[in-house]
PDB file of C-alpha atoms in Angstrom:
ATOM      1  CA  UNK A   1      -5.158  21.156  20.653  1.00 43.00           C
ATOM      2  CA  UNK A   2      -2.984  18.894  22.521  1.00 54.00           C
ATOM      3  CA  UNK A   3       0.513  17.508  21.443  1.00 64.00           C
ATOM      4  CA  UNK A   4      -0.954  13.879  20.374  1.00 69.00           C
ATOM      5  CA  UNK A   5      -3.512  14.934  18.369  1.00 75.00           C
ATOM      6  CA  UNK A   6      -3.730  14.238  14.627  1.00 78.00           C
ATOM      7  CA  UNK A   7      -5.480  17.370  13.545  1.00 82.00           C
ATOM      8  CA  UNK A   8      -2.811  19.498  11.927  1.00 83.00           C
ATOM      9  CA  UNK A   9      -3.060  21.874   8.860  1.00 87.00           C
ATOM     10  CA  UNK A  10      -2.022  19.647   6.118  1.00 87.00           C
ATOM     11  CA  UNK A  11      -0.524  21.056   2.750  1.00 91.00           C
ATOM     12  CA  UNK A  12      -1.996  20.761  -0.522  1.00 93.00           C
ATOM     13  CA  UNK A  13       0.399  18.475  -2.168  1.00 93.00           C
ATOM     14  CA  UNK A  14       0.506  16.345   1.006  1.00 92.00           C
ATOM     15  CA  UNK A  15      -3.509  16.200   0.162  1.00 94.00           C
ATOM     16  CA  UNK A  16      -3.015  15.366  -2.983  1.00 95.00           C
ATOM     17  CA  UNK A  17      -0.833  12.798  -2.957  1.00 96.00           C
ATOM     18  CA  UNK A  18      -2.793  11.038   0.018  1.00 95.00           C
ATOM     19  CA  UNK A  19      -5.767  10.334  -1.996  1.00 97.00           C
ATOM     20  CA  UNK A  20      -3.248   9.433  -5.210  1.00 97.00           C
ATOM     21  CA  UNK A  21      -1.394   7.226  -3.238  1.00 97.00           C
ATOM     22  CA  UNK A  22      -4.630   5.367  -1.290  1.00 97.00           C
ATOM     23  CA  UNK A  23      -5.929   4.857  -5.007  1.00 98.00           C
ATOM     24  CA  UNK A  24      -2.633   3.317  -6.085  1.00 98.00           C
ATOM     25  CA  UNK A  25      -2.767   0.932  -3.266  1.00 97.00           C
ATOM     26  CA  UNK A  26      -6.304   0.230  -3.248  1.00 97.00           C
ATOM     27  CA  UNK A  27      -6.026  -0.658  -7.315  1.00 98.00           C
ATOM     28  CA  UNK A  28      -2.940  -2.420  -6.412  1.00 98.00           C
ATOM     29  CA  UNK A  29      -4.938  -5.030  -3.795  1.00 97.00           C
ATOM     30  CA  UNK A  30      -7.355  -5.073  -5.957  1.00 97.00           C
ATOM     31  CA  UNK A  31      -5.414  -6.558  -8.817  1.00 97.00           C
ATOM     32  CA  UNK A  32      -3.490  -9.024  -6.588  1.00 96.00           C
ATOM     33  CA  UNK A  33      -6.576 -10.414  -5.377  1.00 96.00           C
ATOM     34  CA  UNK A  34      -8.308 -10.890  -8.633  1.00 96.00           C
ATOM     35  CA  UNK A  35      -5.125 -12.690  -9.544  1.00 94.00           C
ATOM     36  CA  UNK A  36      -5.139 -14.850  -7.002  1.00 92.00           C
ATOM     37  CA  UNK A  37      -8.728 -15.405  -7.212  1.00 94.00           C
ATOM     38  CA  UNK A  38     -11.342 -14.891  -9.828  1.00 94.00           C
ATOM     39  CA  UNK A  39      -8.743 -14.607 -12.625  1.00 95.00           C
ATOM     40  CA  UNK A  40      -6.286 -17.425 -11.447  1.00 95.00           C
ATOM     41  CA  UNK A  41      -4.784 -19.012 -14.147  1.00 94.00           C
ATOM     42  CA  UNK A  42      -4.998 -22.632 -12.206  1.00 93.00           C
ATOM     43  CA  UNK A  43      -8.547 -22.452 -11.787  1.00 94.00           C
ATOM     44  CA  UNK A  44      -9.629 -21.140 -15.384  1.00 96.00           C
ATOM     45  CA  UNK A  45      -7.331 -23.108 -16.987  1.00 96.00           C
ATOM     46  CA  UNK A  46      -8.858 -26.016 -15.152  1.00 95.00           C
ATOM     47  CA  UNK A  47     -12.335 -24.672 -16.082  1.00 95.00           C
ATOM     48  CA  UNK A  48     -11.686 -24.026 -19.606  1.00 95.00           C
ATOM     49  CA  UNK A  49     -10.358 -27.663 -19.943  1.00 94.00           C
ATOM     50  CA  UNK A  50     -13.916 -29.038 -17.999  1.00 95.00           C
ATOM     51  CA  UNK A  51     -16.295 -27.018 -20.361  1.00 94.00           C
ATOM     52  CA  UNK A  52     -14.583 -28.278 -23.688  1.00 94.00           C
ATOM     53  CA  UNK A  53     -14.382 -31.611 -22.873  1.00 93.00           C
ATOM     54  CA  UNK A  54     -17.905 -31.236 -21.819  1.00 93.00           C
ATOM     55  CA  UNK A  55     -18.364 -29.815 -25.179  1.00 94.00           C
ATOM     56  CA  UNK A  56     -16.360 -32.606 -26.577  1.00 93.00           C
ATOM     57  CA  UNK A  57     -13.339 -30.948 -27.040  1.00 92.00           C
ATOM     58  CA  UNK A  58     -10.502 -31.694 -25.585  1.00 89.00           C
ATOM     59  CA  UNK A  59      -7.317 -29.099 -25.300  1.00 93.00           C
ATOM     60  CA  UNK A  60      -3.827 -29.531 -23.548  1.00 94.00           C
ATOM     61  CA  UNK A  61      -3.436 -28.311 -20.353  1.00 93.00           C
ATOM     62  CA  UNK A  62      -0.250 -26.027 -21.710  1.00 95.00           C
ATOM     63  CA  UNK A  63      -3.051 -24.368 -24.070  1.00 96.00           C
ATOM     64  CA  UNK A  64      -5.818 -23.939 -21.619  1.00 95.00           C
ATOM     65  CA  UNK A  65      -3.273 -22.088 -19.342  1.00 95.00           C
ATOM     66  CA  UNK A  66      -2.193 -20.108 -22.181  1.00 96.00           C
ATOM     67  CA  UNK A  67      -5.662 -19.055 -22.679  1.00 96.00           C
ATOM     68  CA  UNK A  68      -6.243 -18.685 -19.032  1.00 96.00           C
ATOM     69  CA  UNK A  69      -3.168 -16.364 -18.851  1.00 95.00           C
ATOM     70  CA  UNK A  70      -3.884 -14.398 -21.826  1.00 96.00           C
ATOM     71  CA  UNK A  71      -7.627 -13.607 -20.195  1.00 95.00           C
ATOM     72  CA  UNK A  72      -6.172 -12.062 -16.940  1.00 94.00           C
ATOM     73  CA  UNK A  73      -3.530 -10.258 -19.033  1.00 95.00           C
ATOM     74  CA  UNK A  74      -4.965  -6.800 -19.577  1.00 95.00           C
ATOM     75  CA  UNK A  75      -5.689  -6.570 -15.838  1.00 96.00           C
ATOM     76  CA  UNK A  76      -2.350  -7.462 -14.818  1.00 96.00           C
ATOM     77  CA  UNK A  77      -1.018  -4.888 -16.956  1.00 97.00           C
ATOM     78  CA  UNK A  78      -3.198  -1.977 -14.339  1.00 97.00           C
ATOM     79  CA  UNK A  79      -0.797  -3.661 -11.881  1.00 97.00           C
ATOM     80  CA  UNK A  80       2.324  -2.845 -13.718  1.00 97.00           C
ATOM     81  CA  UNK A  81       0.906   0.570 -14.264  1.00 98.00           C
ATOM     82  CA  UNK A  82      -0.158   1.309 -10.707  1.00 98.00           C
ATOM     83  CA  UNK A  83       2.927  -0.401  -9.304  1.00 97.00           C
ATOM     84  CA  UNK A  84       5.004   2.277 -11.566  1.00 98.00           C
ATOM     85  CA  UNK A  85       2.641   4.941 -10.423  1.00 98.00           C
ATOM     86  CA  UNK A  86       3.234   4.035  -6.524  1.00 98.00           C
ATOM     87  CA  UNK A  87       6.883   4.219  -7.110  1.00 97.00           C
ATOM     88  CA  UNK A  88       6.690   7.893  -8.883  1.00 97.00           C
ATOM     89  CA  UNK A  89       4.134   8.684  -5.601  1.00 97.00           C
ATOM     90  CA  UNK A  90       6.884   7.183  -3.659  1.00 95.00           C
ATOM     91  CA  UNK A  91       9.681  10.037  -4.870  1.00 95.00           C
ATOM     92  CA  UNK A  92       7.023  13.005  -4.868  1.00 95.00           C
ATOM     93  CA  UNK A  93       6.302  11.577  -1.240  1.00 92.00           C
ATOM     94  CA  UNK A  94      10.396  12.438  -0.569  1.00 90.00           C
ATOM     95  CA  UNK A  95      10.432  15.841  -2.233  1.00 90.00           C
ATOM     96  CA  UNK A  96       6.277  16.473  -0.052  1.00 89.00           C
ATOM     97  CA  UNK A  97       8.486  15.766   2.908  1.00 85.00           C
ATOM     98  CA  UNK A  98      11.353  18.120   2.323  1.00 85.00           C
ATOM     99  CA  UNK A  99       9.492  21.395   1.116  1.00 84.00           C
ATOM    100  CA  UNK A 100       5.969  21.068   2.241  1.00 80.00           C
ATOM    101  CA  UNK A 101       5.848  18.876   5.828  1.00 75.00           C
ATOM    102  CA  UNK A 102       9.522  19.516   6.433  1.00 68.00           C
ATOM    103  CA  UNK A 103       9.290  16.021   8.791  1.00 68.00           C
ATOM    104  CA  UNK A 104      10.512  12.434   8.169  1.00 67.00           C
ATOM    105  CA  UNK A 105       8.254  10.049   9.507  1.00 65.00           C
ATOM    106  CA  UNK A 106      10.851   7.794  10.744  1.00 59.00           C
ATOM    107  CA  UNK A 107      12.858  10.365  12.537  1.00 63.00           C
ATOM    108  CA  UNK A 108       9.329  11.898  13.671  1.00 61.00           C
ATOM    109  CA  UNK A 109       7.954   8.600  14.875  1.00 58.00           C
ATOM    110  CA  UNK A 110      11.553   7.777  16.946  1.00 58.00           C
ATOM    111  CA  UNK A 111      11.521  11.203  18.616  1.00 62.00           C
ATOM    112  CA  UNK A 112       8.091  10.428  19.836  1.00 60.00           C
ATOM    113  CA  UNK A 113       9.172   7.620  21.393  1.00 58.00           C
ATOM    114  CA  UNK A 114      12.319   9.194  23.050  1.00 61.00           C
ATOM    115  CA  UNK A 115      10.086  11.451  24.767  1.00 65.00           C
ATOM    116  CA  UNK A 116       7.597   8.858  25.787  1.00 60.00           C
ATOM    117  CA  UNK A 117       9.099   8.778  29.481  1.00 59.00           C
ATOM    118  CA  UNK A 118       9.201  12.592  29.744  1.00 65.00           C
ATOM    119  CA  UNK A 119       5.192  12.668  29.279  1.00 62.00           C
ATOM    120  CA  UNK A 120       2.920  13.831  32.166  1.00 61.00           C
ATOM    121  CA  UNK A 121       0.905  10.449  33.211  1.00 60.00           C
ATOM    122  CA  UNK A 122      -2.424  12.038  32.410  1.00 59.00           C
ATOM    123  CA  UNK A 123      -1.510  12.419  28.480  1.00 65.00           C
ATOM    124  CA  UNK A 124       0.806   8.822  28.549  1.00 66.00           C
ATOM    125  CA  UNK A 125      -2.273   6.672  26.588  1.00 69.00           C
ATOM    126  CA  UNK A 126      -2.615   9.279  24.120  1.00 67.00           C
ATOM    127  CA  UNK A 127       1.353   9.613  23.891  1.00 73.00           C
ATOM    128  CA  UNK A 128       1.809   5.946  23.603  1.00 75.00           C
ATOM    129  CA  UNK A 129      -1.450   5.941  20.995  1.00 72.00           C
ATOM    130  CA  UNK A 130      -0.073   8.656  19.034  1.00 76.00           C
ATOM    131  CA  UNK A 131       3.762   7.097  18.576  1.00 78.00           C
ATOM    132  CA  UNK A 132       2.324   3.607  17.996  1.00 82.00           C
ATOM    133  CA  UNK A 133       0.238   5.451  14.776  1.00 82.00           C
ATOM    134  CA  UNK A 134       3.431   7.128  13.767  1.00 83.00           C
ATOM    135  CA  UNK A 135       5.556   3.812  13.928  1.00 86.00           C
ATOM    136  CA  UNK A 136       2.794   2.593  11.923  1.00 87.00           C
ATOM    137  CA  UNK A 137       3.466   5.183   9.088  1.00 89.00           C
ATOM    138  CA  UNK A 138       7.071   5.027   9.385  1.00 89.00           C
ATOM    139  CA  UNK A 139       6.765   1.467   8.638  1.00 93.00           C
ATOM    140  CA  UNK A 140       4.290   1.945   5.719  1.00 94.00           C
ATOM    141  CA  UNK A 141       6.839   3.651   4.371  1.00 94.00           C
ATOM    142  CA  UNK A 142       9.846   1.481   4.644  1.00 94.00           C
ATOM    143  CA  UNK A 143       7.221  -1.904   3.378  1.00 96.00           C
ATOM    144  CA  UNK A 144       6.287   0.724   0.682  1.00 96.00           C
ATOM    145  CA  UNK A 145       9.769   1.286  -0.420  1.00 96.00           C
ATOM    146  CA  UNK A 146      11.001  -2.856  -0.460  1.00 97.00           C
ATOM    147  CA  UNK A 147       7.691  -3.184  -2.746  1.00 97.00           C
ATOM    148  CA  UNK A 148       8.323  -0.923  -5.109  1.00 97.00           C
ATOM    149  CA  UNK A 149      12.227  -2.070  -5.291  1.00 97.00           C
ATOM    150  CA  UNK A 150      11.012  -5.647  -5.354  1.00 97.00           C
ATOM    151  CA  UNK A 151       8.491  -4.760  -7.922  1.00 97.00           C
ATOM    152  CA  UNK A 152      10.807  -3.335 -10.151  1.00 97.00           C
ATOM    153  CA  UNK A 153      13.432  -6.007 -10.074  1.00 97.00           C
ATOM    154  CA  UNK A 154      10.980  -8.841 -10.688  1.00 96.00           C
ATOM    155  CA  UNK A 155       9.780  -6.429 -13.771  1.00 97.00           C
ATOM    156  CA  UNK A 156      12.967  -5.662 -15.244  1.00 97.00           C
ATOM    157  CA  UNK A 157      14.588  -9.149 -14.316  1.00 96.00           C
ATOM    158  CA  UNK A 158      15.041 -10.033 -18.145  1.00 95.00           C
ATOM    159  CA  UNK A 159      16.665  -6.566 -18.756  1.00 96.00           C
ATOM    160  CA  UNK A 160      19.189  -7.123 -15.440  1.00 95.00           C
ATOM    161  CA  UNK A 161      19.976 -10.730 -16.615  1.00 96.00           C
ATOM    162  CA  UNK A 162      18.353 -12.082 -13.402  1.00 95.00           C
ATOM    163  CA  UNK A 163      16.673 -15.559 -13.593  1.00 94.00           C
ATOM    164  CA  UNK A 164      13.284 -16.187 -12.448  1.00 91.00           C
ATOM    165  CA  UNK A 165      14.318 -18.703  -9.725  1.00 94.00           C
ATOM    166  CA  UNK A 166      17.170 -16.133  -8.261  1.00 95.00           C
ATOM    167  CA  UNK A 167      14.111 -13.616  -8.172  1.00 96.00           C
ATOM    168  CA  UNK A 168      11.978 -16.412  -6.522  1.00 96.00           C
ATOM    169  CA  UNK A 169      12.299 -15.664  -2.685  1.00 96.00           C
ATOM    170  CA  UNK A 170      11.849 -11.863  -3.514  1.00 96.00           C
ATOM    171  CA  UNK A 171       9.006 -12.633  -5.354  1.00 96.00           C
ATOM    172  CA  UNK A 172       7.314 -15.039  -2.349  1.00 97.00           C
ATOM    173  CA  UNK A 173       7.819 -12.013  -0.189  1.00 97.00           C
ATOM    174  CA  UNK A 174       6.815  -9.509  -2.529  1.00 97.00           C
ATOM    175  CA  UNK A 175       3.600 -11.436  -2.607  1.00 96.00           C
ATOM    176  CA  UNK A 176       3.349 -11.629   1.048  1.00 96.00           C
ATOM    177  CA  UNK A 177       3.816  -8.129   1.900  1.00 96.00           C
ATOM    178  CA  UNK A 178       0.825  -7.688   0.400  1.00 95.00           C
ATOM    179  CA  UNK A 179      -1.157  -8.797   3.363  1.00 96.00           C
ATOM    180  CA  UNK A 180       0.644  -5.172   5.457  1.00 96.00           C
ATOM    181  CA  UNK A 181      -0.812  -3.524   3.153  1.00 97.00           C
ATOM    182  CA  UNK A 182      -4.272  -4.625   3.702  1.00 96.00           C
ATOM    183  CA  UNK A 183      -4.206  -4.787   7.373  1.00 96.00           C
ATOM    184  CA  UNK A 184      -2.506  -1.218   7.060  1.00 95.00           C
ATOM    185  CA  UNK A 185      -5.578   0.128   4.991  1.00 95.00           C
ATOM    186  CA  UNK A 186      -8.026  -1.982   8.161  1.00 95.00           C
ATOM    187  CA  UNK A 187      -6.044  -0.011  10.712  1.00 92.00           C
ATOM    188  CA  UNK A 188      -5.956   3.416   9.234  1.00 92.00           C
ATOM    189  CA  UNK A 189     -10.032   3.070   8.330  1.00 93.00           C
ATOM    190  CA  UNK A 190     -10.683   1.552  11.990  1.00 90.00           C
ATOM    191  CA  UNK A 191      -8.262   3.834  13.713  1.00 87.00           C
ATOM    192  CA  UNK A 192      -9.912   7.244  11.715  1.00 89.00           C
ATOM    193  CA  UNK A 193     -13.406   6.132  12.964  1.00 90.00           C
ATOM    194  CA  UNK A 194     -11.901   5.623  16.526  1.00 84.00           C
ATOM    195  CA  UNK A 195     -10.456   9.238  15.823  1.00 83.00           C
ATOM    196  CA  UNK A 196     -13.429  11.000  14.623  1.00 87.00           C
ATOM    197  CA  UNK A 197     -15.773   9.513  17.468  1.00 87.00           C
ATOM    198  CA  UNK A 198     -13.366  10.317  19.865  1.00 77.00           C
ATOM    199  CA  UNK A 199     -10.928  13.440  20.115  1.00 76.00           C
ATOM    200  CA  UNK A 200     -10.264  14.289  16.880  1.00 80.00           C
ATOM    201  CA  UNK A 201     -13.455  15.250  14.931  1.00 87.00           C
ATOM    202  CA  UNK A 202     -13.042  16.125  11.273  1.00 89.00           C
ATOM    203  CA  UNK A 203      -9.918  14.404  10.577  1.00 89.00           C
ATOM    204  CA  UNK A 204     -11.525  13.140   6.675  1.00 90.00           C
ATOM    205  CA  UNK A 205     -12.312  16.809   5.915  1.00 92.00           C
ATOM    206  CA  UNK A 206      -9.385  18.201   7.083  1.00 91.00           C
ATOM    207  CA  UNK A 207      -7.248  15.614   4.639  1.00 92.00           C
ATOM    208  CA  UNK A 208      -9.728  17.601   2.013  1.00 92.00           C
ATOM    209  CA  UNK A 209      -9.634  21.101   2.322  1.00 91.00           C
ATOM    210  CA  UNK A 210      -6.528  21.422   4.478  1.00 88.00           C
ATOM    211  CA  UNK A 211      -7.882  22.083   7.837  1.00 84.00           C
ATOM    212  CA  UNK A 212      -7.211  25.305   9.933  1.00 80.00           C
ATOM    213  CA  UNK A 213      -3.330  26.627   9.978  1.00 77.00           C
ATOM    214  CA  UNK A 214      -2.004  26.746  13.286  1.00 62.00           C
TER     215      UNK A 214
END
């Protein structure tokens, strides 16, 4: 097994919170972009408006978004709950790194690259591959950590005494980070099937039962 490979024994609780985390993140898309589409207050409350007056009923606009709202509510409220349960992840992630991996990713990912010019030329596209993917996670982490921060702050905002417009640019970026995320999750799928295809066969299994200790 070369240096740049990406088969390594990986602990239990690394494991484990993997497949938490990728479900946090996956539910948290998910809910964004039923938000933004299918269960978008502007376009329901538009549609609820159309179909009553059709029905010859008319409503105010202020009610129809009420009612608009008050339909996407109880999925919103999985976003609060996953959001929560990615910032919990977040900490056991910390406490994964200092007993069980016993590596930051940051620090990991910048000693890669300090070695870069040290590597022999026939392993330098693997070494370059290799600390590109570990810059990658290293800033999955740091995007991870503004979300959750951001998250919370536009949660609590009432609580802190913040106004909504203050929390306005956090929120617009908040939003937008969102889009990382989902070319993150593209890259890691794309990047696994490279992987398996390639060098480093049974990278999915291993991140199930563990793989074989060095």
């Amino acid at each position: 097994m070369n240096n740049y490979s990406f088969k390594k024994y990986q602990p239990l609780s690394l494991r484990v919170w993997h497949w938490l985390n990728a479900l946090a993140i996956l539910g948290l898309l998910g809910t964004a972009f039923l938000r933004k589409t299918f269960l978008s207050w502007r376009t329901n409350s538009a549609l609820i408006e159309n179909k009553l007056q059709e029905a010859g009923t008319t409503i105010t606009p202020e009610l129809a978004k009420d009612i608009a709202v008050s339909i996407r509510t109880p999925m919103w409220d999985w976003h609060y709950v996953l959001g929560f349960t990615l910032g919990g992840l977040l900490l056991v992630r910390v406490l994964v790194g200092i007993f069980a991996v016993k590596k930051c990713p940051a620090t990991h990912a910048a000693q890669s690259a300090w070695n870069l010019p040290k590597v022999p030329a026939g392993q330098k596209a693997n070494a370059v591959h290799y600390t590109l993917v570990k810059t990658g996670y290293a800033l999955f982490y740091l995007v991870t950590v503004f979300m959750v921060a951001s998250g919370l702050l536009l949660y609590f905002k009432t609580e802190l005494g913040i106004s909504k417009e203050a929390l306005n640019p956090v929120k617009e970026i908040h939003e937008l980070m969102m889009w990382f995320f989902v070319a993150f999750v593209v890259g890691h799928i794309v990047g696994i099937v490279v992987a398996e295809n390639r060098h480093d066969q049974g990278l999915v299994s291993d991140m199930i039962h563990g793989g074989r200790k060095e």
